[in-house]
Coordinates of C-alpha atoms in Angstrom, one line a residue:
M1 CA 1.5 -22.9 6.0
A2 CA 4.7 -21.0 5.8
D3 CA 5.1 -17.6 7.6
T4 CA 7.6 -14.8 7.3
A5 CA 8.3 -15.2 11.0
S6 CA 9.3 -18.9 10.4
P7 CA 12.9 -20.0 10.6
R8 CA 15.0 -18.2 8.0
P9 CA 18.6 -18.2 6.8
A10 CA 20.8 -16.5 9.4
L11 CA 21.7 -12.9 8.6
P12 CA 25.4 -12.2 8.7
R13 CA 26.6 -9.1 10.6
F14 CA 27.0 -5.9 8.6
D15 CA 30.6 -6.1 7.2
R16 CA 30.9 -2.5 5.9
H17 CA 30.9 -3.6 2.3
F18 CA 27.3 -2.6 1.5
V19 CA 27.6 -2.4 -2.2
D20 CA 30.6 -4.2 -3.5
G21 CA 31.0 -6.9 -0.9
Q22 CA 28.9 -9.8 0.1
P23 CA 26.4 -10.7 1.5
R24 CA 23.4 -9.0 -0.1
C25 CA 21.5 -8.8 3.2
S26 CA 23.2 -8.0 6.5
L27 CA 22.4 -7.2 10.2
I28 CA 23.4 -4.3 12.3
G29 CA 22.9 -5.3 16.0
S30 CA 21.7 -8.7 17.1
G31 CA 17.9 -8.4 17.8
S32 CA 14.8 -9.4 15.9
I33 CA 14.6 -8.2 12.3
G34 CA 10.8 -8.0 12.1
G35 CA 8.3 -9.4 9.6
K36 CA 9.2 -7.3 6.5
A37 CA 12.9 -8.0 6.7
A38 CA 12.3 -11.7 7.4
G39 CA 10.1 -11.9 4.2
L40 CA 12.9 -10.3 2.2
V41 CA 15.6 -12.6 3.6
L42 CA 13.4 -15.6 2.9
I43 CA 12.7 -14.6 -0.7
D44 CA 16.4 -13.8 -1.3
D45 CA 17.1 -17.4 -0.3
V46 CA 14.1 -18.7 -2.4
L47 CA 15.4 -16.9 -5.5
S48 CA 18.8 -18.4 -5.2
R49 CA 17.3 -21.9 -4.9
R50 CA 14.3 -21.9 -7.2
F51 CA 14.5 -19.0 -9.8
E52 CA 16.0 -20.0 -13.2
P53 CA 17.7 -16.9 -14.5
G54 CA 18.3 -18.6 -17.8
A55 CA 14.6 -18.6 -18.5
F56 CA 14.5 -14.8 -18.4
P57 CA 17.8 -13.6 -19.8
A58 CA 16.7 -10.0 -20.2
F59 CA 16.2 -9.7 -16.4
E60 CA 18.3 -9.4 -13.4
V61 CA 16.0 -10.5 -10.5
A62 CA 17.2 -9.8 -7.0
V63 CA 16.3 -8.3 -3.6
P64 CA 18.0 -4.9 -3.6
R65 CA 20.9 -4.8 -1.1
L66 CA 19.9 -4.0 2.4
S67 CA 21.0 -3.8 6.0
V68 CA 18.6 -4.4 8.9
I69 CA 19.0 -2.5 12.1
G70 CA 18.0 -5.0 14.7
A71 CA 15.2 -4.4 17.2
D72 CA 17.7 -4.5 20.1
L73 CA 19.0 -1.1 19.0
F74 CA 15.4 0.3 19.0
A75 CA 15.0 -0.9 22.6
A76 CA 18.4 0.8 23.5
F77 CA 17.3 4.0 21.7
M78 CA 14.1 4.1 23.7
E79 CA 15.6 3.4 27.0
Q80 CA 18.7 5.6 26.7
N81 CA 16.6 8.6 25.8
D82 CA 13.8 7.9 28.3
L83 CA 11.3 7.9 25.4
W84 CA 8.9 5.3 26.9
T85 CA 7.9 8.0 29.3
L86 CA 7.3 10.5 26.5
V87 CA 5.2 8.2 24.3
A88 CA 3.0 7.1 27.3
T89 CA 1.6 10.6 27.2
E90 CA 0.3 10.1 23.7
R91 CA 1.3 13.5 22.3
P92 CA 0.5 14.6 18.8
D93 CA 2.5 13.1 15.9
D94 CA 4.6 16.2 15.3
R95 CA 5.6 16.5 18.9
I96 CA 6.7 12.8 19.0
A97 CA 8.6 13.1 15.7
L98 CA 10.4 16.2 17.0
A99 CA 11.3 14.6 20.3
F100 CA 12.7 11.5 18.5
Q101 CA 14.8 13.8 16.2
Q102 CA 16.3 15.4 19.3
A103 CA 17.3 12.0 20.8
D104 CA 20.6 10.3 20.3
L105 CA 21.0 7.0 18.5
P106 CA 23.0 4.2 20.3
V107 CA 26.7 4.6 19.9
E108 CA 27.0 1.1 18.6
L109 CA 24.8 2.0 15.6
L110 CA 26.5 5.2 14.6
G111 CA 29.7 3.7 13.3
D112 CA 28.0 1.3 10.9
L113 CA 25.6 4.0 9.6
R114 CA 28.6 6.3 9.0
T115 CA 30.5 3.5 7.1
L116 CA 27.4 2.8 5.0
V117 CA 27.0 6.4 3.8
E118 CA 30.7 6.7 3.1
Q119 CA 30.4 3.8 0.6
V120 CA 26.9 4.3 -0.9
R121 CA 26.0 7.3 -3.0
T122 CA 22.6 6.1 -4.4
P123 CA 19.3 7.0 -2.7
L124 CA 18.3 4.9 0.3
A125 CA 14.9 3.8 1.5
V126 CA 14.6 3.5 5.3
R127 CA 11.7 1.2 6.0
S128 CA 9.9 -0.2 9.1
S129 CA 10.1 -3.9 9.9
S130 CA 8.4 -4.5 13.1
R131 CA 7.7 -7.7 15.0
L132 CA 4.0 -7.4 14.4
E133 CA 4.3 -6.1 10.8
D134 CA 3.3 -8.6 8.0
A135 CA 2.1 -11.3 10.4
L136 CA -0.5 -13.2 8.5
L137 CA -3.6 -12.4 10.7
H138 CA -2.4 -9.1 12.1
P139 CA -0.3 -7.6 9.3
F140 CA 0.2 -4.0 10.3
A141 CA 1.0 -3.3 6.6
G142 CA 1.3 0.4 5.9
V143 CA 0.9 1.4 9.5
Y144 CA 4.5 2.6 10.0
A145 CA 6.6 4.9 7.9
T146 CA 9.1 4.6 5.1
K147 CA 11.4 7.5 4.5
M148 CA 13.7 8.0 1.5
T149 CA 16.8 10.1 1.4
P150 CA 18.7 11.1 -1.8
N151 CA 22.0 10.4 -0.2
N152 CA 23.7 12.6 -2.8
Q153 CA 25.1 15.4 -0.6
P154 CA 28.8 15.9 -1.4
D155 CA 30.0 15.4 2.2
A156 CA 29.6 12.2 4.2
D157 CA 28.7 14.2 7.4
T158 CA 25.5 15.5 5.8
R159 CA 24.6 12.1 4.3
F160 CA 25.1 10.5 7.7
R161 CA 23.0 13.1 9.4
K162 CA 20.1 12.6 6.9
L163 CA 20.2 8.8 7.3
A164 CA 20.1 9.1 11.1
E165 CA 17.1 11.5 10.8
A166 CA 15.3 9.0 8.6
V167 CA 15.9 6.1 11.1
K168 CA 14.6 8.2 13.9
Y169 CA 11.5 9.1 11.9
V170 CA 10.7 5.5 11.3
Y171 CA 11.2 4.8 15.0
A172 CA 8.9 7.7 15.9
S173 CA 6.2 6.3 13.5
T174 CA 5.7 3.4 15.9
F175 CA 3.9 5.8 18.2
F176 CA 2.0 8.0 15.8
N177 CA -1.7 8.3 16.3
S178 CA -2.8 6.0 13.5
A179 CA -0.4 3.3 14.7
R180 CA -1.6 3.6 18.3
S181 CA -5.2 3.3 17.1
Y182 CA -4.4 0.3 15.0
I183 CA -2.5 -1.4 17.9
R184 CA -5.5 -0.9 20.3
A185 CA -7.9 -2.3 17.7
M186 CA -5.8 -5.4 17.5
A187 CA -5.7 -5.7 21.4
H188 CA -2.0 -5.0 21.6
A189 CA -0.1 -2.5 23.8
P190 CA 2.5 -0.1 22.3
D191 CA 5.3 -1.8 24.3
D192 CA 4.4 -5.1 22.6
E193 CA 6.1 -3.7 19.5
Q194 CA 9.7 -4.2 18.6
M195 CA 10.9 -2.1 15.7
A196 CA 13.6 -3.1 13.3
V197 CA 14.6 -0.9 10.4
I198 CA 15.6 -1.8 6.9
V199 CA 18.1 0.5 5.1
Q200 CA 17.9 -0.5 1.4
E201 CA 19.0 0.9 -1.9
V202 CA 16.2 2.4 -4.0
V203 CA 15.5 0.7 -7.3
G204 CA 15.6 3.3 -10.0
A205 CA 17.8 5.6 -12.2
R206 CA 18.6 9.2 -12.1
H207 CA 17.0 11.6 -14.6
G208 CA 18.2 15.1 -13.9
D209 CA 16.8 16.1 -10.5
R210 CA 14.6 13.0 -10.2
F211 CA 15.4 9.4 -9.3
Y212 CA 12.8 6.8 -9.9
P213 CA 12.1 3.3 -11.4
D214 CA 10.5 2.9 -14.8
V215 CA 7.9 0.6 -13.3
S216 CA 6.7 -0.1 -9.8
G217 CA 4.1 -2.8 -9.1
V218 CA 2.2 -5.0 -6.8
G219 CA 1.2 -8.5 -7.8
R220 CA -1.2 -10.8 -6.0
S221 CA -1.7 -14.5 -6.8
Y222 CA -5.4 -14.2 -5.9
N223 CA -7.7 -11.5 -7.2
F224 CA -10.6 -10.4 -5.0
Y225 CA -11.8 -8.0 -7.8
R226 CA -12.5 -9.9 -11.0
S227 CA -13.5 -8.6 -14.5
G228 CA -14.0 -10.2 -17.8
Q229 CA -13.0 -13.8 -18.1
A230 CA -10.4 -13.8 -15.3
R231 CA -10.8 -16.2 -12.4
P232 CA -9.8 -15.4 -8.8
E233 CA -6.8 -17.7 -9.0
D234 CA -5.5 -15.9 -12.1
G235 CA -4.3 -13.1 -9.8
V236 CA -4.0 -9.4 -10.4
V237 CA -1.2 -6.9 -11.0
D238 CA -1.1 -3.1 -10.4
L239 CA 1.5 -1.1 -12.3
A240 CA 2.6 2.5 -12.0
L241 CA 5.3 4.8 -13.4
G242 CA 7.7 6.0 -10.7
L243 CA 8.0 5.0 -7.0
G244 CA 5.5 2.5 -5.7
K245 CA 4.0 5.1 -3.3
T246 CA 1.4 5.7 -6.0
I247 CA 0.1 2.1 -5.7
V248 CA 0.5 1.4 -2.0
D249 CA -1.3 4.6 -1.1
G250 CA -4.2 3.8 -3.3
G251 CA -3.4 6.2 -6.2
V252 CA -4.2 5.9 -9.9
C253 CA -2.5 2.9 -11.5
W254 CA -2.9 0.3 -14.2
N255 CA -4.7 -2.9 -13.2
Y256 CA -4.8 -6.1 -15.2
S257 CA -5.0 -9.9 -14.9
P258 CA -1.8 -11.7 -15.6
R259 CA -3.7 -14.3 -17.6
F260 CA -5.1 -11.6 -19.9
P261 CA -2.4 -8.9 -20.0
R262 CA -3.6 -7.4 -23.2
A263 CA -7.2 -6.8 -22.0
T264 CA -8.0 -3.1 -21.3
P265 CA -9.9 -2.3 -18.1
P266 CA -13.5 -1.4 -18.6
F267 CA -13.2 2.3 -19.4
A268 CA -16.2 3.9 -21.1
S269 CA -14.2 5.5 -23.8
V270 CA -10.7 6.6 -24.9
G271 CA -11.5 10.0 -23.3
A272 CA -12.1 8.3 -20.0
L273 CA -8.8 6.5 -20.3
L274 CA -7.1 9.9 -20.6
K275 CA -8.8 11.2 -17.5
Q276 CA -8.7 8.2 -15.3
T277 CA -5.2 6.8 -15.8
Q278 CA -2.0 7.9 -14.1
V279 CA -1.0 11.5 -14.7
E280 CA 1.5 12.1 -11.9
F281 CA 4.4 10.0 -10.4
W282 CA 6.6 10.1 -7.4
A283 CA 10.4 10.4 -7.4
V284 CA 13.2 11.0 -5.1
N285 CA 14.3 14.6 -5.2
M286 CA 18.0 14.7 -6.3
G287 CA 18.1 18.5 -6.9
R288 CA 17.9 21.6 -4.7
P289 CA 17.3 20.5 -1.1
P290 CA 13.8 21.1 0.1
A291 CA 12.8 23.1 3.2
Y292 CA 14.4 21.2 6.1
D293 CA 11.8 19.2 8.0
P294 CA 12.9 15.7 9.2
T295 CA 9.5 15.2 10.8
V296 CA 7.8 14.8 7.3
E297 CA 7.8 11.4 5.6
T298 CA 7.8 12.9 2.0
E299 CA 10.6 15.5 2.8
Y300 CA 12.8 14.2 0.0
L301 CA 10.1 13.1 -2.5
V302 CA 8.7 15.1 -5.4
R303 CA 5.6 14.6 -7.4
S304 CA 5.9 15.3 -11.2
G305 CA 3.7 15.2 -14.3
L306 CA 3.9 13.1 -17.4
A307 CA 5.6 16.0 -19.3
E308 CA 8.6 15.6 -17.0
A309 CA 8.6 11.8 -17.6
D310 CA 8.4 12.4 -21.3
Y311 CA 11.4 14.7 -21.1
D312 CA 13.3 12.1 -19.0
G313 CA 12.6 9.5 -21.7
T314 CA 10.9 7.1 -19.4
L315 CA 7.5 6.8 -21.1
R316 CA 8.7 4.9 -24.2
L317 CA 8.0 1.4 -22.7
V318 CA 5.0 2.3 -20.4
A319 CA 2.8 4.7 -22.5
S320 CA 0.6 5.0 -25.5
T321 CA -0.3 8.1 -27.4
Y322 CA -3.7 9.5 -28.1
V323 CA -4.4 10.1 -31.8
A324 CA -7.2 12.7 -32.0
E325 CA -7.8 12.4 -35.7
S326 CA -8.9 8.7 -35.3
D327 CA -9.9 8.9 -31.6
R328 CA -7.6 5.9 -30.7
L329 CA -4.4 5.0 -28.9
A330 CA -1.2 4.3 -30.7
I331 CA 1.2 2.1 -28.7
G332 CA 4.4 3.9 -27.7
T333 CA 5.6 7.5 -27.8
G334 CA 6.8 7.8 -31.4
M335 CA 4.4 10.6 -32.2
P336 CA 3.3 13.8 -30.5
G337 CA 0.1 13.8 -28.5
P338 CA -1.3 13.2 -25.0
R339 CA 0.2 10.2 -23.3
V340 CA -1.7 7.4 -21.6
I341 CA 0.1 5.2 -19.0
N342 CA -1.2 1.7 -20.0
F343 CA 2.1 -0.2 -20.2
A344 CA 1.1 -1.5 -23.7
P345 CA 4.7 -1.7 -25.0
L346 CA 5.4 -4.3 -22.2
L347 CA 2.0 -6.0 -22.0
V348 CA 0.8 -6.0 -25.6
L349 CA 4.0 -5.8 -27.7
E350 CA 6.0 -7.7 -25.0
E351 CA 9.2 -5.8 -25.7
Y352 CA 10.3 -7.5 -22.5
P353 CA 8.3 -10.4 -21.1
I354 CA 7.5 -8.8 -17.8
N355 CA 4.1 -10.5 -17.4
D356 CA 5.7 -14.0 -17.9
L357 CA 8.2 -13.1 -15.2
L358 CA 5.6 -11.9 -12.8
R359 CA 3.5 -15.1 -13.2
R360 CA 6.6 -17.2 -12.5
L361 CA 7.6 -15.3 -9.4
L362 CA 4.0 -15.3 -8.0
A363 CA 3.9 -19.1 -8.5
I364 CA 7.2 -19.6 -6.8
C365 CA 6.2 -17.4 -3.8
Q366 CA 2.8 -19.0 -3.5
D367 CA 4.3 -22.5 -3.5
E368 CA 6.9 -21.5 -0.9
F369 CA 4.4 -19.8 1.5
G370 CA 1.7 -22.3 1.0
E371 CA -0.8 -19.4 0.7
A372 CA -1.9 -16.8 -1.8
V373 CA 0.8 -14.1 -1.8
E374 CA 1.2 -10.4 -2.5
M375 CA 4.5 -9.0 -3.7
E376 CA 5.9 -5.6 -4.3
F377 CA 8.5 -4.8 -6.9
A378 CA 10.2 -2.2 -9.0
L379 CA 12.2 -2.3 -12.2
T380 CA 14.4 -0.1 -14.4
I381 CA 15.2 -0.5 -18.1
D382 CA 18.5 0.3 -19.7
R383 CA 18.7 -1.0 -23.2
G384 CA 22.5 -0.6 -23.2
A385 CA 23.0 -2.7 -20.1
I386 CA 23.4 -6.5 -19.9
P387 CA 20.8 -7.6 -18.8
P388 CA 18.8 -4.6 -19.8
V389 CA 16.1 -4.9 -17.1
R390 CA 16.8 -4.8 -13.4
F391 CA 13.9 -6.2 -11.3
G392 CA 14.0 -5.4 -7.6
F393 CA 12.0 -7.6 -5.3
L394 CA 10.8 -5.3 -2.5
Q395 CA 8.4 -7.3 -0.4
V396 CA 6.4 -10.5 -0.2
R397 CA 3.7 -11.5 2.3
P398 CA 0.9 -14.1 2.5
M399 CA -2.7 -13.3 2.0
V400 CA -5.8 -14.8 3.7
V401 CA -8.3 -16.4 1.3
S402 CA -11.4 -17.9 2.8
N403 CA -12.7 -21.2 1.3
E404 CA -16.2 -21.0 2.9
V405 CA -19.0 -21.7 0.5
V406 CA -21.6 -18.9 0.7
E407 CA -24.7 -18.5 -1.5
V408 CA -25.8 -15.0 -2.4
D409 CA -29.0 -14.1 -4.3
L410 CA -28.8 -10.8 -6.2
S411 CA -31.9 -11.3 -8.2
H412 CA -34.0 -8.9 -6.1
P413 CA -31.8 -5.8 -5.5
D414 CA -34.9 -3.6 -4.8
D415 CA -36.0 -5.9 -1.9
P416 CA -36.8 -3.5 1.0
E417 CA -34.8 -5.8 3.3
V418 CA -31.6 -5.1 1.3
L419 CA -29.4 -2.3 2.7
A420 CA -26.8 -2.7 0.0
A421 CA -25.8 -5.2 -2.7
S422 CA -23.1 -5.5 -5.4
D423 CA -21.5 -7.8 -7.8
R424 CA -18.1 -6.2 -7.1
V425 CA -17.3 -7.4 -3.6
M426 CA -14.1 -8.5 -2.0
G427 CA -14.0 -11.2 0.7
N428 CA -15.9 -14.3 1.4
G429 CA -18.1 -15.5 4.3
V430 CA -21.0 -14.4 6.5
V431 CA -21.0 -11.7 9.2
S432 CA -24.1 -11.5 11.4
N433 CA -23.1 -9.6 14.6
L434 CA -23.1 -6.0 13.3
R435 CA -25.7 -3.4 14.5
D436 CA -23.6 -0.3 14.4
I437 CA -23.4 1.6 11.1
V438 CA -21.2 4.6 10.4
Y439 CA -21.9 6.4 7.2
V440 CA -20.9 9.5 5.3
K441 CA -24.1 11.6 4.8
P442 CA -24.9 11.9 1.1
A443 CA -26.5 15.3 1.6
T444 CA -23.4 17.0 2.8
F445 CA -20.7 15.0 1.0
E446 CA -18.2 16.9 -1.3
A447 CA -14.8 15.7 -2.4
R448 CA -13.1 18.9 -1.1
Y449 CA -14.1 17.9 2.5
T450 CA -12.7 14.4 2.5
P451 CA -9.7 15.1 4.8
E452 CA -12.2 16.6 7.3
I453 CA -14.4 13.5 6.9
A454 CA -11.4 11.2 7.6
G455 CA -10.9 13.0 10.9
E456 CA -14.5 12.6 12.0
L457 CA -14.4 8.9 11.1
A458 CA -11.2 8.5 13.2
D459 CA -12.9 9.9 16.2
L460 CA -15.9 7.6 15.9
N461 CA -13.7 4.6 15.2
R462 CA -11.7 5.3 18.3
R463 CA -14.9 5.4 20.5
L464 CA -16.4 2.3 19.0
A465 CA -13.1 0.4 19.3
A466 CA -12.9 1.4 23.0
E467 CA -16.5 0.0 23.4
H468 CA -15.6 -3.2 21.4
R469 CA -18.3 -2.5 18.9
P470 CA -17.5 -3.7 15.3
Y471 CA -19.4 -1.7 12.7
L472 CA -20.4 -1.3 9.0
L473 CA -18.7 1.6 7.3
M474 CA -20.2 3.3 4.3
G475 CA -19.0 6.2 2.2
F476 CA -18.1 7.6 -1.2
G477 CA -15.0 7.2 -3.5
R478 CA -12.0 5.2 -2.7
W479 CA -11.4 4.3 0.9
G480 CA -7.8 4.9 1.8
S481 CA -6.9 6.9 -1.3
S482 CA -3.9 9.2 -0.9
D483 CA -5.6 11.6 -3.3
P484 CA -8.5 13.3 -1.4
W485 CA -10.3 14.0 -4.7
L486 CA -10.6 10.3 -5.4
G487 CA -12.0 9.3 -2.0
I488 CA -11.6 9.6 1.7
P489 CA -7.9 9.5 2.7
V490 CA -8.1 7.4 5.8
V491 CA -5.3 5.2 7.0
W492 CA -6.2 1.8 8.3
G493 CA -5.9 2.8 12.0
Q494 CA -8.6 5.3 11.5
I495 CA -11.2 2.7 10.4
G496 CA -9.7 -0.5 11.9
G497 CA -12.9 -1.3 13.8
A498 CA -15.0 -1.8 10.6
R499 CA -15.9 -5.4 9.8
A500 CA -17.7 -4.5 6.5
I501 CA -17.1 -1.6 4.3
V502 CA -19.1 -0.1 1.4
E503 CA -17.6 2.1 -1.3
A504 CA -20.2 4.0 -3.3
T505 CA -19.5 6.2 -6.3
L506 CA -21.2 9.3 -7.5
P507 CA -21.5 10.9 -11.0
E508 CA -19.0 13.5 -9.9
M509 CA -16.7 10.9 -8.2
D510 CA -16.9 8.0 -10.6
V511 CA -13.5 6.4 -10.0
E512 CA -12.2 2.9 -10.7
L513 CA -11.8 0.4 -7.8
S514 CA -8.7 1.0 -5.6
Q515 CA -6.3 -1.8 -4.8
G516 CA -3.8 0.1 -2.7
A517 CA -1.5 -2.6 -1.5
H518 CA -1.2 -1.8 2.2
F519 CA -4.9 -1.0 2.6
F520 CA -6.2 -4.0 0.8
H521 CA -3.7 -6.4 2.4
N522 CA -5.2 -5.4 5.7
I523 CA -8.7 -5.8 4.4
S524 CA -8.0 -9.4 3.3
S525 CA -6.0 -10.3 6.4
F526 CA -8.7 -9.2 8.8
R527 CA -11.4 -10.7 6.6
V528 CA -13.3 -7.5 6.1
S529 CA -16.0 -7.6 3.5
Y530 CA -15.5 -4.8 1.0
F531 CA -18.4 -3.7 -1.3
S532 CA -18.1 -1.4 -4.2
V533 CA -21.4 0.0 -5.5
P534 CA -21.0 2.2 -8.6
H535 CA -23.9 4.6 -9.1
S536 CA -24.4 3.1 -12.6
S537 CA -24.3 -0.5 -11.5
G538 CA -28.1 -1.1 -11.0
F539 CA -27.6 -1.8 -7.3
R540 CA -28.9 0.6 -4.8
I541 CA -28.0 1.6 -1.2
D542 CA -30.9 2.2 1.2
W543 CA -29.8 5.7 2.3
N544 CA -33.4 6.6 3.3
G545 CA -33.5 3.6 5.7
L546 CA -30.3 4.8 7.3
D547 CA -31.5 8.4 7.6
A548 CA -34.7 7.2 9.2
L549 CA -32.7 5.7 12.2
D550 CA -32.0 7.8 15.2
A551 CA -28.4 9.0 15.4
T552 CA -26.3 7.7 18.2
A553 CA -23.7 10.3 17.2
E554 CA -23.6 12.9 14.4
T555 CA -21.1 15.3 13.0
R556 CA -21.1 17.6 10.1
F557 CA -20.4 14.9 7.5
V558 CA -20.9 11.6 9.3
R559 CA -23.7 9.7 11.2
H560 CA -23.5 6.8 13.6
V561 CA -26.7 4.8 13.8
R562 CA -27.7 1.5 15.4
A563 CA -29.9 -1.0 13.6
P564 CA -32.8 -2.4 15.5
A565 CA -31.4 -5.9 14.9
P566 CA -28.1 -7.4 13.7
L567 CA -27.4 -7.0 10.0
E568 CA -26.6 -10.0 7.8
V569 CA -23.5 -9.5 5.5
R570 CA -23.1 -12.3 3.0
V571 CA -20.3 -12.5 0.4
D572 CA -19.7 -15.1 -2.2
G573 CA -16.0 -14.8 -3.0
R574 CA -16.3 -17.2 -6.0
R575 CA -18.5 -14.7 -7.8
G576 CA -17.6 -11.5 -6.1
A577 CA -21.2 -11.0 -5.1
G578 CA -22.5 -9.7 -1.8
V579 CA -25.6 -8.5 0.0
I580 CA -26.2 -6.7 3.3
R581 CA -29.6 -7.3 4.7
W582 CA -31.5 -5.4 7.4
G583 CA -31.9 -7.7 10.4
R584 CA -35.3 -8.5 11.8
P585 CA -36.1 -7.5 15.4

């Protein structure tokens, strides 16, 4: 099995020719480059050896140019500013972020960052690449920060200052509360971590005051959530308009099987499509500077609606139009009407063979890693360019897929011994050591309170993790969604002690399954069973049985109970079927 931490092509030192010179990837400093950067360096080498550009003449496929700030400079930054003493006190995130902004970067780093911004005028993404991040069994995906900067200020001094602030913010995120909780859950100490930082050009194009890609996506060579005729090994792809933040944070995106790209997800009606597909997108703000706050990850991001994208002309190849007279969708944007982001011009009309390219890249990566893989990408389309489509490879990492054969019987969902069951389950295997159950109380749940619910869950998770008690987690809507109206907006560190998770839907929160890349990569890597139980599925959850148990702890929205005997969680990954049974004393 290959690993992103395995031997990789040596990174040459940053040579102050970030855009026009070679190489595509370079190193500032001399320390570790971390898991994310190692994966990008590896795939850059793989593309040069194994990808046949002649087979896809409409595409330029490459890893966007990047420089990695080695972990040795992180260590110097921490020591020179006596920050290890500060973070040992575990202060709130905003205090840590502010203290890091007030600290000085190592002198040996400043010159290279200054040279970089003097030559680069496109937006930059400053991304974490830690030693622990993207490891196969302890991936740390999405735990640390990514901060983007427009890098379009007229003077190099300002651009340099903004880039330095972004680097310090990513450094600070190593010690934010969610990261500390995650590290503890994985039996690590904060000083185990070594943080490298990737400075990389953002894939996209400028449209007035916005800079964003036409398409962002996440592809997986193995699909834990299957529908229709698709098999697990057929994989799955999530697509979104704009920056990939929509997908990785669990927002609304378009989900399809690469084997059946023309198949429409199972929406109840065209009206449901209008309501439940993407209506907003993220972009880098290239216009009037926002209120100054270097301690906020989204400081230079803006969220816009489809009307703005239509004005920008970026919907032509990603949208269809609702025709009210016939209650149908017409592919493209050649007529007025409400737009639906379903990527039909690319997936149905195949104006550019994006699906064929994705299948080829997933196959190459899976073969190279020797495991199922997940990759993140973004692309821009300029019909006047040669080639017209620029495809940026942003990340690749292995997935864990269990081959254990498990039998699950769903023929008696009303059996009183069944706590929960579903035919839409992610994972594979048997868990039989769970007695603790943390659940969101149905009687008090309302979508407007989901941020408060996330905080209550984080407190319970912290206590259970300290007691080394894994638990079953149950709640409503999408776990890990960035949109609190779609589900409970937890980050992985807030629920990292859960070993089985149930997602239930309600008539007033009837959302499609989420596959936010970071959240679900962690789910698969830690082999957490994930049940989705739609209210209309015919499967029930024994809420009455839960309410009948004495509460070990209870808050306004959440209860922690302990079953009289260990539960049995069984998941058949071949069929996506699972059942959770009450244990017998």
